[in-house]
Coordinates of N, CA and C in Angstrom, one line a residue:
M12 N 0.8 -1.7 0.1 CA 0.0 -0.2 0.0 C 0.6 1.5 0.2
P13 N 0.5 2.3 -1.2 CA 1.2 3.5 -1.2 C 0.9 4.3 0.6
E14 N 2.5 4.9 0.4 CA 2.0 5.8 1.5 C 1.5 7.3 1.4
P15 N 0.7 7.8 2.4 CA 0.0 8.7 2.0 C 1.2 10.3 2.3
T16 N 0.7 10.6 0.8 CA 1.7 12.1 1.0 C 1.8 13.0 2.1
P17 N 3.2 13.0 3.1 CA 3.1 13.7 3.7 C 2.6 15.5 3.5
R18 N 1.8 15.8 4.4 CA 1.7 17.2 4.7 C 2.4 18.3 4.6
P19 N 3.0 19.1 4.4 CA 3.9 20.1 4.5 C 4.2 20.7 5.9
S20 N 5.3 20.5 6.3 CA 5.1 21.1 8.2 C 5.2 23.4 7.9
H21 N 4.0 23.3 8.3 CA 4.2 24.6 8.9 C 4.7 25.0 9.9
P22 N 5.6 26.0 9.2 CA 5.8 26.9 10.7 C 4.7 26.5 11.5
R23 N 5.5 27.0 12.7 CA 4.3 27.4 13.8 C 4.1 28.9 13.5
R24 N 4.7 30.1 13.6 CA 4.9 31.3 13.8 C 5.6 32.0 12.8
D25 N 5.2 32.9 12.1 CA 5.3 34.2 11.4 C 4.8 35.5 11.0
S26 N 6.1 36.6 11.4 CA 5.1 37.8 12.0 C 6.4 38.6 11.5
F27 N 5.3 40.4 11.1 CA 5.5 41.3 10.5 C 5.3 42.7 10.9
R28 N 6.0 43.3 10.9 CA 5.7 45.2 11.2 C 5.3 46.0 10.4
I29 N 4.5 46.9 10.2 CA 3.9 48.2 9.0 C 4.1 49.0 10.0
P30 N 4.9 50.3 8.9 CA 3.8 51.8 9.8 C 2.9 51.6 9.8
K31 N 1.9 52.5 10.8 CA 0.5 53.1 11.0 C 0.4 54.0 10.1
R32 N 0.4 53.4 8.5 CA 0.0 54.2 7.5 C -0.5 54.0 6.2
R33 N -1.7 54.5 5.8 CA -2.6 53.7 4.6 C -2.0 53.0 3.8
R34 N -0.8 54.1 3.3 CA -0.2 53.1 1.7 C 0.0 51.4 2.0
H35 N 0.5 52.0 3.6 CA 1.4 50.2 3.8 C 0.2 49.0 3.9
V36 N -1.0 49.4 4.0 CA -1.9 47.7 3.7 C -1.6 47.1 2.9
P37 N -1.6 47.4 1.4 CA -1.4 46.6 1.0 C 0.1 45.8 1.0
E38 N 0.8 46.5 0.7 CA 2.6 45.2 1.7 C 1.9 44.8 2.6
A39 N 1.3 44.5 3.6 CA 0.8 43.9 4.7 C 0.2 42.5 3.5
R40 N -1.1 43.2 2.9 CA -2.1 41.9 2.5 C -0.4 41.1 1.2
A41 N -0.1 41.7 0.9 CA 1.2 40.5 -0.2 C 2.0 40.5 0.9
E42 N 2.1 40.3 1.8 CA 3.0 39.4 3.2 C 2.5 39.0 3.3
V43 N 0.8 39.0 4.3 CA 0.1 37.3 4.1 C 0.4 36.6 3.6
R44 N -0.2 36.9 1.6 CA -0.2 36.0 0.8 C 1.5 35.3 0.7
R45 N 1.8 36.1 0.8 CA 3.2 35.6 1.0 C 3.8 34.3 1.5
I46 N 3.3 34.6 2.7 CA 3.2 33.6 4.0 C 2.8 32.3 3.9
L47 N 1.3 32.6 3.3 CA 0.7 31.2 3.0 C 0.1 30.9 2.1
K48 N 1.0 31.9 1.2 CA 1.9 30.3 0.1 C 3.2 30.0 0.7
D49 N 3.8 30.2 1.4 CA 5.0 29.4 1.5 C 4.6 27.9 2.3
W50 N 3.1 28.2 3.0 CA 2.8 27.5 4.2 C 2.0 26.8 3.6
V51 N 2.2 26.7 2.3 CA 0.7 26.1 1.5 C -0.6 25.9 1.7
V52 N -0.5 27.1 1.8 CA -2.5 27.1 2.1 C -3.1 26.9 1.5
N53 N -4.9 26.5 1.7 CA -5.3 26.3 0.3 C -5.7 27.7 -1.2
C54 N -5.6 27.8 -1.9 CA -6.0 28.4 -2.4 C -7.1 30.2 -1.8
E55 N -8.8 28.9 -1.8 CA -9.8 29.9 -1.6 C -9.5 30.3 -0.2
L56 N -8.8 29.3 0.8 CA -8.9 29.8 2.2 C -7.6 30.9 2.5
A57 N -6.6 30.8 1.7 CA -6.2 31.8 1.7 C -6.1 33.5 1.0
D58 N -6.9 33.4 0.1 CA -8.2 34.3 0.0 C -9.0 35.1 1.0
D59 N -9.9 33.7 1.5 CA -10.5 34.6 2.9 C -9.9 35.3 3.9
I60 N -8.1 34.7 4.3 CA -7.1 35.4 5.4 C -7.1 37.0 4.9
A61 N -6.8 36.7 3.0 CA -5.9 37.9 2.8 C -6.5 39.1 2.9
T62 N -7.9 38.6 2.8 CA -9.4 39.5 2.9 C -9.6 40.0 4.2
V63 N -9.8 38.7 5.2 CA -9.3 39.3 6.4 C -8.7 40.1 7.4
A64 N -7.2 39.9 6.7 CA -6.0 40.9 7.1 C -5.9 42.2 6.5
T65 N -6.8 42.8 5.7 CA -6.9 43.5 4.6 C -7.8 44.6 5.8
E66 N -9.0 43.8 6.1 CA -10.0 44.2 7.0 C -9.2 45.0 8.2
L67 N -8.7 44.1 8.9 CA -8.3 44.4 10.0 C -6.9 45.1 10.4
V68 N -6.0 44.8 8.9 CA -5.1 46.1 9.5 C -5.7 47.5 8.5
A69 N -6.2 48.2 8.0 CA -6.8 49.1 7.3 C -7.6 49.2 9.0
N70 N -8.0 48.2 9.8 CA -9.0 49.2 10.8 C -8.0 49.8 11.2
A71 N -6.4 49.1 11.6 CA -5.8 49.3 12.8 C -5.4 50.7 12.7
V72 N -5.4 50.6 11.5 CA -4.2 51.6 10.4 C -5.3 53.6 10.9
R73 N -7.0 53.3 10.4 CA -7.4 53.6 10.7 C -7.9 54.7 11.7
H74 N -7.9 53.4 12.8 CA -8.7 54.2 14.0 C -7.3 54.4 15.3
C75 N -5.8 53.6 15.3 CA -5.6 53.6 16.1 C -4.7 55.6 16.1
Q76 N -5.0 55.8 17.6 CA -4.7 57.1 17.8 C -3.2 57.1 18.1
V77 N -2.5 56.9 18.4 CA -0.7 56.8 19.0 C -0.3 57.2 17.4
P78 N 0.7 58.6 18.2 CA 0.9 58.9 16.9 C 2.5 57.8 16.6
L79 N 2.9 57.4 15.1 CA 4.1 57.2 15.0 C 4.0 55.4 15.3
A80 N 3.2 55.0 15.3 CA 2.6 53.6 15.8 C 3.1 52.7 14.7
E81 N 3.4 51.1 15.2 CA 3.4 50.1 14.2 C 2.6 49.7 14.6
I82 N 2.0 48.7 13.1 CA 1.1 47.0 13.4 C 1.9 46.3 13.3
E83 N 1.2 45.4 14.5 CA 2.2 44.3 14.3 C 0.8 42.9 13.3
V84 N 1.3 41.9 12.5 CA 0.9 41.0 12.1 C 0.5 39.8 12.2
T85 N 0.7 39.2 12.9 CA 1.0 37.7 13.5 C 0.2 36.5 12.7
L86 N 0.9 35.6 12.0 CA -0.2 34.0 11.9 C 0.8 33.2 12.4
S87 N -0.7 32.3 13.0 CA 0.4 30.8 13.5 C -1.0 30.1 13.5
I88 N -0.2 28.9 13.4 CA -0.7 27.9 13.6 C -0.8 27.4 14.7
R89 N -2.6 27.1 15.3 CA -2.9 26.3 16.1 C -4.2 25.2 16.1
G90 N -3.5 24.1 17.2 CA -5.2 23.4 17.1 C -4.8 23.2 15.7
C91 N -6.0 22.9 15.2 CA -6.8 22.4 14.0 C -6.7 23.9 12.9
G92 N -6.4 25.1 13.5 CA -6.8 26.2 12.5 C -5.2 27.3 12.5
L93 N -5.6 29.1 11.8 CA -4.8 29.7 11.5 C -5.1 30.4 12.8
L94 N -4.1 31.1 13.0 CA -4.9 32.5 13.9 C -4.3 33.6 13.2
L95 N -5.1 34.3 13.1 CA -4.3 35.6 12.2 C -4.6 36.7 13.3
E96 N -3.4 37.5 13.7 CA -3.2 38.4 14.6 C -3.6 39.7 14.2
V97 N -4.0 40.8 14.6 CA -3.0 42.1 14.2 C -3.7 42.9 15.4
A98 N -1.7 43.4 16.1 CA -1.8 44.0 17.1 C -1.6 45.4 16.7
D99 N -2.3 46.8 17.6 CA -1.4 47.9 17.7 C -1.7 48.1 19.4
P100 N -0.5 49.8 19.6 CA -0.5 50.4 21.0 C -1.9 50.5 21.8
D101 N -2.9 51.7 20.4 CA -4.4 52.0 20.9 C -5.1 51.0 21.8
R102 N -4.7 50.7 22.9 CA -5.3 49.5 24.5 C -6.8 49.9 24.3
G103 N -7.0 51.4 24.2 CA -8.4 51.7 25.0 C -9.4 52.1 23.7
R104 N -8.8 51.3 22.4 CA -10.1 52.1 21.1 C -10.7 50.3 21.0
L105 N -11.3 49.4 21.3 CA -11.4 48.4 21.0 C -12.5 48.8 20.0
P106 N -12.5 47.0 19.0 CA -14.0 46.9 17.9 C -14.3 46.5 18.0
A107 N -16.0 47.1 17.9 CA -17.4 46.1 17.7 C -18.2 47.0 16.1
P108 N -18.3 45.1 15.7 CA -19.5 45.7 14.5 C -20.2 46.1 14.8
R109 N -21.0 46.7 13.7 CA -22.7 47.6 13.2 C -23.3 46.2 12.5
A110 N -24.2 46.8 12.9 CA -25.1 46.2 12.2 C -25.9 46.9 10.9
E111 N -25.8 45.9 9.8 CA -26.8 46.9 8.8 C -27.0 47.8 9.6
G112 N -27.0 48.8 8.2 CA -27.7 50.3 8.4 C -27.2 51.2 9.5
E113 N -26.5 51.0 10.5 CA -26.4 52.0 10.9 C -24.5 52.6 10.7
R114 N -24.9 54.1 11.0 CA -23.9 55.0 10.8 C -22.5 54.7 11.4
G115 N -21.3 54.7 11.5 CA -20.2 55.3 12.7 C -20.2 56.5 12.6
P116 N -19.1 57.3 13.5 CA -19.3 58.6 13.9 C -19.2 59.6 12.8
E117 N -18.3 59.1 11.7 CA -17.6 59.6 10.4 C -18.5 58.9 8.6
G118 N -19.9 58.3 9.3 CA -21.0 58.1 8.5 C -20.7 57.5 7.6
D119 N -19.4 56.9 7.8 CA -19.1 55.6 6.7 C -18.7 54.6 7.4
G120 N -18.6 53.3 5.9 CA -17.7 52.3 6.6 C -18.0 51.6 8.1
G121 N -17.6 50.5 8.5 CA -18.5 50.2 10.1 C -19.0 48.2 9.8
L122 N -19.3 47.7 8.4 CA -19.5 46.9 7.8 C -18.4 46.1 7.7
G123 N -16.7 46.4 7.9 CA -15.9 45.3 7.6 C -15.7 44.5 8.8
L124 N -16.0 44.6 10.1 CA -15.6 43.2 11.1 C -17.5 42.0 10.7
V125 N -18.3 42.2 10.2 CA -19.0 41.9 9.0 C -18.9 40.5 8.9
L126 N -17.7 41.4 7.7 CA -17.3 40.1 6.6 C -16.3 39.8 7.2
V127 N -15.4 40.1 8.6 CA -14.8 39.2 9.3 C -15.2 37.6 10.1
A128 N -16.3 38.2 10.5 CA -17.4 37.2 11.0 C -17.8 36.4 10.3
A129 N -17.8 37.1 8.6 CA -18.6 35.9 7.6 C -17.3 34.5 7.1
L130 N -16.2 35.8 7.5 CA -14.8 34.5 6.7 C -14.6 33.9 7.8
A131 N -14.2 34.1 8.7 CA -13.5 33.3 9.3 C -14.3 32.7 10.5
E132 N -14.2 31.3 10.9 CA -14.4 30.9 12.1 C -15.3 31.8 13.6
R133 N -14.4 31.8 13.8 CA -14.6 33.3 15.2 C -13.7 34.5 14.7
W134 N -13.9 35.3 15.3 CA -12.9 36.4 16.2 C -13.3 37.1 17.3
G135 N -12.4 38.1 17.2 CA -11.9 38.6 18.5 C -11.4 39.9 18.7
C136 N -11.0 40.1 20.3 CA -10.0 41.2 20.6 C -10.1 41.1 21.9
E137 N -8.9 41.8 22.1 CA -8.5 41.5 23.5 C -7.0 42.6 24.1
A138 N -7.1 42.7 24.6 CA -5.7 44.6 25.5 C -5.5 43.5 25.8
R139 N -4.0 43.8 25.6 CA -2.6 43.2 26.1 C -2.0 44.3 27.0
P140 N -1.2 43.6 27.8 CA -0.4 44.9 28.1 C 0.7 46.2 27.9
F141 N 0.6 46.3 26.4 CA 1.3 46.8 26.4 C 0.3 47.6 24.1
T142 N -0.5 46.4 24.4 CA -0.8 46.7 22.9 C -2.6 45.9 23.1
K143 N -3.4 46.4 21.3 CA -4.8 45.1 21.8 C -4.5 44.3 20.4
S144 N -5.1 43.5 20.7 CA -4.9 42.8 19.2 C -6.4 42.0 18.8
V145 N -6.5 42.4 17.6 CA -7.6 41.5 17.3 C -7.3 40.8 16.2
W146 N -8.2 40.1 16.4 CA -7.6 38.5 15.9 C -9.0 37.8 14.7
A147 N -8.7 36.6 13.8 CA -9.5 35.7 13.9 C -8.8 34.7 13.6
Y148 N -10.2 33.6 12.9 CA -10.2 32.2 13.7 C -9.9 31.5 12.4
F149 N -9.2 30.9 11.2 CA -9.9 29.6 10.3 C -9.7 28.2 10.5
L150 N -10.1 27.7 10.8 CA -10.3 25.7 10.5 C -9.0 25.7 8.8
L151 N -8.2 25.2 9.3 CA -7.2 24.4 8.3 C -8.0 23.1 7.6
P152 N -8.5 23.0 6.3 CA -8.8 21.8 6.2 C -8.1 20.7 5.8
G153 N -8.2 19.1 6.4 CA -7.1 18.0 6.7 C -6.2 18.4 7.4
E154 N -6.0 18.9 8.1 CA -5.0 19.3 9.2 C -4.6 17.7 10.6
A155 N -3.8 17.8 10.2 CA -3.1 16.3 11.0 C -4.0 16.4 12.7
G156 N -4.8 15.2 12.8 CA -4.9 14.9 13.8 C -6.4 15.6 14.7
C157 N -6.9 16.8 13.4 CA -8.5 17.6 13.5 C -9.8 16.7 12.3
D158 N -10.4 16.8 13.7 CA -12.1 15.7 12.5 C -13.0 16.9 11.8
Q159 N -13.2 17.2 11.2 CA -14.1 17.9 10.5 C -14.2 17.6 9.7

């Protein structure tokens, strides 16, 4: 009987930082895509993760009130899935999704976290000692030892 093809071993964690500037959001998306390609993540799932990463990074850039801040993006394999974390130093501003039709204080946007909730298995945020992290978790199909 032929042996099953071994699944490529994933690095457990990879991260990078970008300046808190709108023009760096596409660079963050490209770097997330590069990491996912290196980890051989399914193309459709990689699209969802890159979309969520773009939304979370754009939110951090837009809402973080700390001058000259950097945004840290971390991807890690956790259990049967992949955890995407976007951290910034503005601990006092935790995100909350808006309902459709509800407007933010600037009168636009605000539905990005609804998209995040639709694409990720689950998402959330937490205040840490020096940063706030917004995270999204995605199940990895076929991950060894996982019943899906």
